[in-house]
Coordinates of C-alpha atoms and ligand atoms in Angstrom, one line a residue:
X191 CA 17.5 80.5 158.3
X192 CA 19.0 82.5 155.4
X193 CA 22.1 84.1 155.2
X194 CA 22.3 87.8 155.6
X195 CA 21.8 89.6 151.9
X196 CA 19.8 86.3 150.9
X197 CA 15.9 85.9 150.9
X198 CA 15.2 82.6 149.8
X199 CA 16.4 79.1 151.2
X200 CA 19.2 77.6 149.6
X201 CA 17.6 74.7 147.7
X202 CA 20.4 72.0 146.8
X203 CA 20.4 68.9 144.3
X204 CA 19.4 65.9 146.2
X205 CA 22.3 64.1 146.0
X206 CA 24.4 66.9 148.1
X207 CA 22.5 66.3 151.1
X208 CA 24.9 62.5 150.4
X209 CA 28.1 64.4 150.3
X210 CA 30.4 64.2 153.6
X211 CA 33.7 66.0 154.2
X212 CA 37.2 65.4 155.4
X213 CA 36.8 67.1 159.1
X214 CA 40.9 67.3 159.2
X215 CA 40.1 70.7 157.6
X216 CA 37.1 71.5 159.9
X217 CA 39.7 71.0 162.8
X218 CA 43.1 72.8 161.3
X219 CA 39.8 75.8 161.3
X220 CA 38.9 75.8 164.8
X221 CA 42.4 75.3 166.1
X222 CA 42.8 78.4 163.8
X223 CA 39.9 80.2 165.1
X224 CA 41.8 79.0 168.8
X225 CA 45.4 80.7 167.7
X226 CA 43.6 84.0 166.6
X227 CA 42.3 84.5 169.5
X228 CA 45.9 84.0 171.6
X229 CA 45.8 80.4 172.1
X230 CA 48.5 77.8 171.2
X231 CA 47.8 74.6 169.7
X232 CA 50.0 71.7 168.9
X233 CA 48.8 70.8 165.5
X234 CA 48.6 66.8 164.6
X235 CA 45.8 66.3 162.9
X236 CA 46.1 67.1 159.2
X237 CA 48.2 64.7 157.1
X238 CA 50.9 66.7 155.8
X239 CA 54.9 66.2 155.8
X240 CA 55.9 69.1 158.0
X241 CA 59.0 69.0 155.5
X242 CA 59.6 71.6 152.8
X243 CA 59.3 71.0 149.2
X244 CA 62.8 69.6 148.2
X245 CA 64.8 73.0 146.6
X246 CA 65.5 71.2 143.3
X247 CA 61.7 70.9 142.9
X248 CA 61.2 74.4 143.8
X249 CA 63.8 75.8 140.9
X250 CA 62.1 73.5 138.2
X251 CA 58.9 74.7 138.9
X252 CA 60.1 78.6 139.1
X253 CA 61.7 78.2 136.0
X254 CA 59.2 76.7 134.2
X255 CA 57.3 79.3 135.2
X256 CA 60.2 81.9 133.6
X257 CA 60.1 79.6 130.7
X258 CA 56.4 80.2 129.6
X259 CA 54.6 77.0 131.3
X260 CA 51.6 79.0 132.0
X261 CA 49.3 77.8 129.3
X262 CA 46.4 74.8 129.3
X263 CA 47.9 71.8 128.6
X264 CA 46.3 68.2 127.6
X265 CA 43.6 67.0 130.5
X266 CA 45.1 63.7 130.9
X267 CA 48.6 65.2 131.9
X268 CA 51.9 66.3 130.1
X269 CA 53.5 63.9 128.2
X270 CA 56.6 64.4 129.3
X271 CA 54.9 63.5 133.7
X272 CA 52.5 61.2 131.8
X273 CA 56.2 58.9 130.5
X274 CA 58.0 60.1 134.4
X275 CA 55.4 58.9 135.8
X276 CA 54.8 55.3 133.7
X277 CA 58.9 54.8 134.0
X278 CA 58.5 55.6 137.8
X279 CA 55.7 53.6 138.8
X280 CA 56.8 50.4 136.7
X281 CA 59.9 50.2 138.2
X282 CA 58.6 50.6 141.5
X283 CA 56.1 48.1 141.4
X284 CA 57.7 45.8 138.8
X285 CA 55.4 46.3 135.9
X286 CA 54.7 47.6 132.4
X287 CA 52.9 50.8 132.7
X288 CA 52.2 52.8 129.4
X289 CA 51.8 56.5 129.5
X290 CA 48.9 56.1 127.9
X291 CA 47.0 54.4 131.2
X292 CA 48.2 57.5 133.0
X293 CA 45.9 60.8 134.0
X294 CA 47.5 63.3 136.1
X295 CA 45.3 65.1 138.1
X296 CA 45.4 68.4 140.7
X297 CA 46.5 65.8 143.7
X298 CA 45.5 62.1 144.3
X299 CA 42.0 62.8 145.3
X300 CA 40.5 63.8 142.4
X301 CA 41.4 60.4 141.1
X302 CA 38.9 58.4 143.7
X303 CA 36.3 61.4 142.6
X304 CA 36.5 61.1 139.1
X305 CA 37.4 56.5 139.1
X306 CA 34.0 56.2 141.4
X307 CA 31.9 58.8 139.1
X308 CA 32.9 56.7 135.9
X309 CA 32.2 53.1 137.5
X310 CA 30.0 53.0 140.4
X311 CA 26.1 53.7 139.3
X312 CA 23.3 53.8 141.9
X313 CA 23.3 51.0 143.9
X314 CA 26.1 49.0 143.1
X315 CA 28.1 48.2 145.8
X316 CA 31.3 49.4 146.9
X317 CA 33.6 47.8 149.3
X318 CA 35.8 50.1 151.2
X319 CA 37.9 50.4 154.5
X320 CA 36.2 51.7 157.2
X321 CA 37.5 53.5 159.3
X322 CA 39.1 55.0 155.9
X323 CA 39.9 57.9 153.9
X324 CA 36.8 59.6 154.7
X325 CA 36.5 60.8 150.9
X326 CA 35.7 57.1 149.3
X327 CA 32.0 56.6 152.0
X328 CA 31.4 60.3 151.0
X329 CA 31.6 59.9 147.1
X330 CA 30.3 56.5 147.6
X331 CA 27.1 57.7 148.7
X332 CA 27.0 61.1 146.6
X333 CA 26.8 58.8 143.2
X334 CA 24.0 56.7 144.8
X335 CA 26.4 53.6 145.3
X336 CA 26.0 51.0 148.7
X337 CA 28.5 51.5 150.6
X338 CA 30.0 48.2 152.2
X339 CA 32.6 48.3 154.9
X340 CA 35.2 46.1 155.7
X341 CA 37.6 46.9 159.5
X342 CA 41.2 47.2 159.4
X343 CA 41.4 45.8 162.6
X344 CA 43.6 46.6 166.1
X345 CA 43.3 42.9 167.1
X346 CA 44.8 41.9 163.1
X347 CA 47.6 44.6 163.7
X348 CA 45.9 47.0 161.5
X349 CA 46.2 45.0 158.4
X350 CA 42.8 43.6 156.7
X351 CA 40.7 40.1 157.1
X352 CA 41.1 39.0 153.6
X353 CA 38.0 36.5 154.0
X354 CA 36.1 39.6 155.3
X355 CA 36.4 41.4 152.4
X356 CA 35.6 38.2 150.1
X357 CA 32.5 37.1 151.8
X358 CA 31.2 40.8 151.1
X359 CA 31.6 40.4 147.3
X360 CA 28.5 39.8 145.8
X361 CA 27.0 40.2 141.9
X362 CA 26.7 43.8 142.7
X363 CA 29.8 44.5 143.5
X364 CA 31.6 46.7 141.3
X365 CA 34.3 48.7 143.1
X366 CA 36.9 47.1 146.0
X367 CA 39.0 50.1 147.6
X368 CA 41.8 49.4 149.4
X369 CA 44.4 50.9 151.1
X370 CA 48.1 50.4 151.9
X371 CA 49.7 52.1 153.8
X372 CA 46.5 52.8 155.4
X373 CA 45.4 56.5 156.6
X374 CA 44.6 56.5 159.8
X375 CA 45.7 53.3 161.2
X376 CA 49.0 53.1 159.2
X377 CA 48.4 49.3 158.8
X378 CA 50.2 48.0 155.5
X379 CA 48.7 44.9 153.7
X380 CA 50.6 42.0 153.2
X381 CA 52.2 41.0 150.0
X382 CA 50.5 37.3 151.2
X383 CA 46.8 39.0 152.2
X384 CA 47.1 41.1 148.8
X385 CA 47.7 38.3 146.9
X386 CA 44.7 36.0 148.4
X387 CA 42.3 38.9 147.6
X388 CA 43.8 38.8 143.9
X389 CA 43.2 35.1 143.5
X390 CA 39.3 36.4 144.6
X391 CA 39.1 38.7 142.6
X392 CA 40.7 38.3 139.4
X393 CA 37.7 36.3 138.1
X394 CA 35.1 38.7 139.2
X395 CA 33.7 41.7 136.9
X396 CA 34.6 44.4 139.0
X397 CA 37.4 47.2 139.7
X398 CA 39.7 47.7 142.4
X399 CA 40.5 51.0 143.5
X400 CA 44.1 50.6 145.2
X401 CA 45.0 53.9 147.2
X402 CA 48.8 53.8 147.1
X403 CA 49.5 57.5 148.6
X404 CA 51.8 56.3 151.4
X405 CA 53.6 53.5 149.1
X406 CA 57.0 55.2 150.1
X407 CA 56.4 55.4 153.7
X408 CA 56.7 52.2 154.5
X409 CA 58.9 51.4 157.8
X410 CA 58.6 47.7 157.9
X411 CA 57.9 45.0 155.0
X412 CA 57.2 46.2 151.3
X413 CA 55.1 48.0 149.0
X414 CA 52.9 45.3 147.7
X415 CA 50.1 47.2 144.6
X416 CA 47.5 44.2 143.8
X417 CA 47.7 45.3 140.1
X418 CA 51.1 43.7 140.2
X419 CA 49.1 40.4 140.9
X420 CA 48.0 38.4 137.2
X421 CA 44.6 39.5 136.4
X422 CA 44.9 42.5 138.4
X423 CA 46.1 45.1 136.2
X424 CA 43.2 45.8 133.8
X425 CA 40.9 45.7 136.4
X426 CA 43.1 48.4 139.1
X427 CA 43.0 51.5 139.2
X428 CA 46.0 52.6 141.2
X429 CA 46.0 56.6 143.2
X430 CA 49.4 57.8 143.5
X431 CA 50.8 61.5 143.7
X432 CA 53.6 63.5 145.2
X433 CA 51.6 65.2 148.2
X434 CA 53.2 63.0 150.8
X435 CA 56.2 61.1 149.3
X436 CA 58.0 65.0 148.1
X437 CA 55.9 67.1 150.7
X438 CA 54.2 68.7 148.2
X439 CA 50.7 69.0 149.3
X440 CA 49.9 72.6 148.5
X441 CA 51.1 71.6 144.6
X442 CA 47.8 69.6 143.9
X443 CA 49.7 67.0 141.9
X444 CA 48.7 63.4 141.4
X445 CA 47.8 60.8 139.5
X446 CA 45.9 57.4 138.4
X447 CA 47.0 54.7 137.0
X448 CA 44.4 52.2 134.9
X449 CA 43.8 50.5 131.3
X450 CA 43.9 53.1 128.9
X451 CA 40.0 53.3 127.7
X452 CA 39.7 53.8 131.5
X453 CA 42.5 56.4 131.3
X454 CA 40.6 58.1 128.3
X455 CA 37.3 58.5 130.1
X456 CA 38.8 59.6 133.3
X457 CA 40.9 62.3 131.3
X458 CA 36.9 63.5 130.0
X459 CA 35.6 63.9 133.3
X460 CA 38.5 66.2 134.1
X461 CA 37.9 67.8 130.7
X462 CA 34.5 68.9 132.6
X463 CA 35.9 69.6 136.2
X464 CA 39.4 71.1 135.8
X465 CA 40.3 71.3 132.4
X466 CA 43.8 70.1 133.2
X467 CA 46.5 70.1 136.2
X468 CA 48.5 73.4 136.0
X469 CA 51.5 72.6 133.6
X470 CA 54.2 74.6 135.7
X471 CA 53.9 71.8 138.9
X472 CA 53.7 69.1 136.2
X473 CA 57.2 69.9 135.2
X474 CA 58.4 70.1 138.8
X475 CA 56.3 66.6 139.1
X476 CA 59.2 65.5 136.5
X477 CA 61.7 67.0 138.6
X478 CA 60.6 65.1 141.3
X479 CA 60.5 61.6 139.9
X480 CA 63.8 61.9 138.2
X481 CA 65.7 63.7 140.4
X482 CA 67.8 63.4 143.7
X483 CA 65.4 60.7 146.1
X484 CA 67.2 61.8 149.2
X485 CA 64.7 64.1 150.7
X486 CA 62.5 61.3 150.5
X487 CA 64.6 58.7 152.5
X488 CA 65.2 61.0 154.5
X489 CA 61.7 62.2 155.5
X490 CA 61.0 58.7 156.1
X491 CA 64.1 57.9 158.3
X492 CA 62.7 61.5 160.1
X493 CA 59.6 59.8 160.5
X494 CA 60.6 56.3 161.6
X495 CA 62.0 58.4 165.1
X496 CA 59.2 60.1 165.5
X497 CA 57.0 56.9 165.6
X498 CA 58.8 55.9 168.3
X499 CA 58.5 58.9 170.6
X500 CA 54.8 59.5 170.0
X501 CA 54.2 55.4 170.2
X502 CA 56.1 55.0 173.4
X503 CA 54.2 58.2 174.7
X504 CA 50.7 57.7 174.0
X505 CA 51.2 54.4 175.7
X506 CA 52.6 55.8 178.6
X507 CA 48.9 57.9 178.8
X508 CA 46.6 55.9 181.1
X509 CA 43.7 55.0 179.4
X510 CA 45.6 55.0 175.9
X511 CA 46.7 52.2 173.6
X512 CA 49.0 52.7 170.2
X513 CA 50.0 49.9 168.1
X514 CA 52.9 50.8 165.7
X515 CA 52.4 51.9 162.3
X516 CA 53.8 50.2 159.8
X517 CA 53.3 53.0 157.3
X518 CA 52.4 56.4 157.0
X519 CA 52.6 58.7 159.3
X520 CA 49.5 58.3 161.7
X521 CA 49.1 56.5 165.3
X522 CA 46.1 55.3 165.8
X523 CA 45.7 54.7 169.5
X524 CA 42.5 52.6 171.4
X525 CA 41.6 55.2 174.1
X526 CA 38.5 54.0 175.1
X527 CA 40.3 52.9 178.5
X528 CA 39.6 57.0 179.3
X529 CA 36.2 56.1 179.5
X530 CA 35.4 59.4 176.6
X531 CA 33.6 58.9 173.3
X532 CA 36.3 59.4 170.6
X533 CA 34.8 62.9 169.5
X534 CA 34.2 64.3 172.8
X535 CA 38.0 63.5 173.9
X536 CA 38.8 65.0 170.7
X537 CA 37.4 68.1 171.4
X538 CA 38.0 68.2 174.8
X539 CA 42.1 68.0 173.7
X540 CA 41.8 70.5 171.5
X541 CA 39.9 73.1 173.1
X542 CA 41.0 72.3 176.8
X543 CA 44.8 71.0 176.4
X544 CA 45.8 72.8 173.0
X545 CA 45.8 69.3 170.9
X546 CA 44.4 68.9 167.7
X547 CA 44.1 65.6 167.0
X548 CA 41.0 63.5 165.4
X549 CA 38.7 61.3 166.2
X550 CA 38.9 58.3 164.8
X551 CA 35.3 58.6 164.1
X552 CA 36.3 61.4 161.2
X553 CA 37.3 58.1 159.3
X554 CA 33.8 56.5 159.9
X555 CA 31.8 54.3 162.4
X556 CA 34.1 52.0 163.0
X557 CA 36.9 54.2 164.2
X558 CA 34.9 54.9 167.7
X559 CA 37.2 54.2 170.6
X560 CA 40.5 55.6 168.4
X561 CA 41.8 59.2 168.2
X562 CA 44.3 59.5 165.2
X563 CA 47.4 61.3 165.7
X564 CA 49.7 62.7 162.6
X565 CA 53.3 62.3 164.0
X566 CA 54.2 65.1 160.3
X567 CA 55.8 67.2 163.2
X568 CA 59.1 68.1 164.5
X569 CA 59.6 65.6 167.9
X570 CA 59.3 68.9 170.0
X571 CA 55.9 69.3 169.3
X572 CA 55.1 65.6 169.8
X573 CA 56.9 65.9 172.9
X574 CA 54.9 68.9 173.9
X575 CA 51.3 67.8 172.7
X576 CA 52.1 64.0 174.4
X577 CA 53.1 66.0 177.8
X578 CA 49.9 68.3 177.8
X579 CA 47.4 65.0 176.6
X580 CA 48.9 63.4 179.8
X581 CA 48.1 66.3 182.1
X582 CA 44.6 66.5 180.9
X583 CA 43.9 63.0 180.8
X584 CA 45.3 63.2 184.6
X585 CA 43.3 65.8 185.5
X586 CA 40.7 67.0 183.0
X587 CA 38.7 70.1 183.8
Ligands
PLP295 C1 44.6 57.7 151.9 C2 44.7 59.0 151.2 N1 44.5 59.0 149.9 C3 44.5 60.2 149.2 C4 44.9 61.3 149.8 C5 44.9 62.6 149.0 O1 46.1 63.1 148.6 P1 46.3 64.4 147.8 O2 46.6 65.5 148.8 O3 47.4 64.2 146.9 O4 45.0 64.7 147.1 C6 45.1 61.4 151.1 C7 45.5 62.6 151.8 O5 45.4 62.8 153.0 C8 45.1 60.2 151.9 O6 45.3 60.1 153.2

C-alpha cells in the first residue's frame, strides 16, 4: 500500500530493512494518542529525569545565545567543552584525558552510531548486552556486523558473567559494548568483574565500547570505566553526556571519549551527519561541568527514595519480582509469575490500567518475562501507577 499523494512503493536501501528502533518513543506516542483522547496515563517508560534543567545552566545557555553563539562551530566540539569535558572526565575516573580524544556530539547516542560505523564492518562480531540499549543490536545489524549477546542476569543481581562474555570472544571480534550502570536492569559492574574482562581483553585487537550514561547515578558501590584499567584506554571508547546526570535530555549534548586518531575520524563522520553540536548548549555543557553539582546530588538522593517505594511496591504485586537497582533509574521486575508474555502485559497496562511501562522485550530477546519501569517520576505517580498495576493484575478485564 502507498501512501495517499504517492504512486509508487517506497523502495529502501537494503540495509534499512536491519534498522530497529527504541519503542520508549513508540509508547510515550500511544500513551499520547491515549491522553488526547481524555485518558490519563501514568507515564514510566521513557528514561528521562523528571527534573528541570538546573537554572544556572539555563542563563548560560540564554546568554550565550544574547552573546552571538549562534554560528557553526568545529565538528569535534568547542574547545573550550572539548578541555571541560577532558578536566571532568579525568578527574572522575582518575585518568589523563586530552581534549584532543574528545568529540562532542548532539547527545550520547550519536557516539554508539558514529564508534560502530567507523569500526565494525560486515560480519565482524560485536558483543553486546542483551537485554540492552536497544540502539547497539539495531546499528549492529544496520552496518552488517554479528551481533553476539551476552545476559545481565536476575540470578547474578543484574551484574554480568565475566567468563560469558570471554568465552564469546573470538578472532572476529572487534567491538565489546558494555554497560554500567545498565539501562534497563540498573545492574552496575563491579570494579572486580571490570577488571577481569580488562586482563581479557587488553591483549586482544579489538575495541570496547563502554556506555557510561548513568556513571553519576550510582546508589551503591562506584563508578568503575574499564579504560581506567592498563591496556584499556587506547582501545575504549567511553559514551558520556549530560542527558541524565543535569536532566538535560531535550539539549542533545554528549560526548565520546577515545585515542585521538579515533577522535579525528569520528569528528569526520559528524562532519557528514550533523556538521557540529549547536554551540549555544555547548557553552551551557561548560556551565554544567564547572558549575554548582548540587542539582545532581540531589536528583540522585531524589531518586534513591523513589527506588524504594516503587521496589517495595512492585513486590508487593502478586506475580511480580523487582531486584534493586544499583544504578540508574529503572526497575526491572520478573513478572512472569502473572502468567502474561512481557509485551502483552505491557500493553494490557497501558491501555487497560493507564501505565506505560515497557517490556523488557524493547531491550531484546532476552528481556521476556521483565517489564521495565522508569522510577524519573515524582513518588505520587509511582504511588498511583503501582496502586492501579495492582488492581489490574487483581482483576484484569
Ligand atoms: C544506556 C544508554 N545509553 C545512551 C543513551 C542516550 O543518551 P542521550 O539522550 O544523551 O543520547 C541512553 C538514553 O536513554 C541510554 O539509556
Amino acid at each position: 500500500m502507498t501512501p495517499a499523494g504517492t504512486s509508487q512503493e517506497l523502495k529502501l536501501a537494503e540495509c534499512m530493512s536491519r534498522l530497529g528502533t527504541e519503542s520508549a518513543f513508540e509508547v510515550l506516542v500511544r500513551a499520547r494518542a491515549l491522553e488526547a483522547v481524555g485518558r490519563e496515563v501514568v507515564h514510566l517508560e521513557i528514561g528521562e529525569p523528571d527534573f528541570p534543567t538546573a537554572p544556572h545552566i539555563v542563563e548560560a545557555a540564554a546568554e550565550a545565545l544574547r552573546n552571538g553563539w549562534t554560528h557553526y562551530g568545529p565538528s569535534a566540539g568547542l574547545p573550550e567543552l572539548r578541555a571541560a569535558v577532558a578536566e571532568d572526565s579525568g578527574r572522575r575516573r582518575g585518568m589523563t584525558i586530552d581534549p584532543s580524544e574528545i568529540v562532542i556530539t548532539p547527545g550520547g547516542k550519536p557516539v554508539m552510531f558514529f564508534a560502530i560505523l567507523a569500526l565494525v564492518d560486515r560480519d565482524d562480531e560485536v558483543i553486546y548486552p542483551n537485554p540492552g540499549f536497544p540502539i547497539y543490536e539495531s546499528m549492529i545489524n544496520f552496518v552488517g556486523g554479528r551481533a553476539v549477546p551476552y545476559g545481565f542476569r536476575e540470578q547474578h543481581d543484574f551484574d554480568v558473567d565475566v567468563s560469558e562474555i570471554i568465552g564469546k570472544v573470538t578472532d572476529r571480534t572487534r567491538l565489546v559494548i558494555l554497560n554500567s550502570p545498565h539501562n534497563p536492569t540498573g545492574g552496575v559492574i563491579p570494579r572486580e568483574s571490570i577488571a577481569e574482562l580488562a586482563r581479557a581483553l587488553a591483549a586482544r585487537d579489538l575495541f570496547v565500547l563502554s556506555d557510561e550514561i548513568y556513571s553519576r547515578l550510582i546508589y551503591e558501590g562506584e563508578h568503575a570505566s574499564i579504560a581506567q584499567l592498563p591496556g584499556m584506554k587506547e582501545r575504549t571508547i567511553i559514551l558520556d553526556g549530560f542527558s541524565k546526570t543535569y536532566a538535560m535530555t531535550g539539549w542533545r549534548l554528549g560526548y565520546g571519549i577515545m585515542r585521538a586518531d579515533l577522535a579525528q575520524k569520528v569528528a569526520q563522520l559528524q562532519t557528514n551527519a550533523t556538521s557540529c553540536t549547536a554551540s549555544f548548549t555547548q557553552i551551557a555543557g561548560v556551565a554544567a561541568l564547572r558549575g554548582d553539582q548540587s542539582s545532581v546530588d540531589h536528583m540522585r538522593g531524589e531518586f534513591r527514595r523513589r527506588r524504594k517505594v516503587i521496589v517495595e511496591g512492585l513486590n508487593a504485586i502478586p506475580g511480580f519480582h523487582c531486584l534493586e537497582p544499583h544504578g540508574a533509574f529503572y526497575a526491572f521486575p520478573n513478572v512472569t509469575g502473572t502468567g502474561l508474555a512481557s509485551k502483552p502485559l505491557a500493553d494490557a497496562l497501558l491501555s487497560e490500567a493507564g501505565v506505560a511501562a515497557l517490556s523488557g522485550t524493547a531491550f531484546g530477546a532476552w528481556g521476556e518475562g521483565y517489564l521495565r519501569f522508569s522510577f524519573a517520576n515524582s513518588v505520587e505517580n509511582i504511588q498511583k501507577a503501582l496502586s492501579r498495576i495492582r488492581g489490574w493484575v487483581q482483576n484484569p478485564r
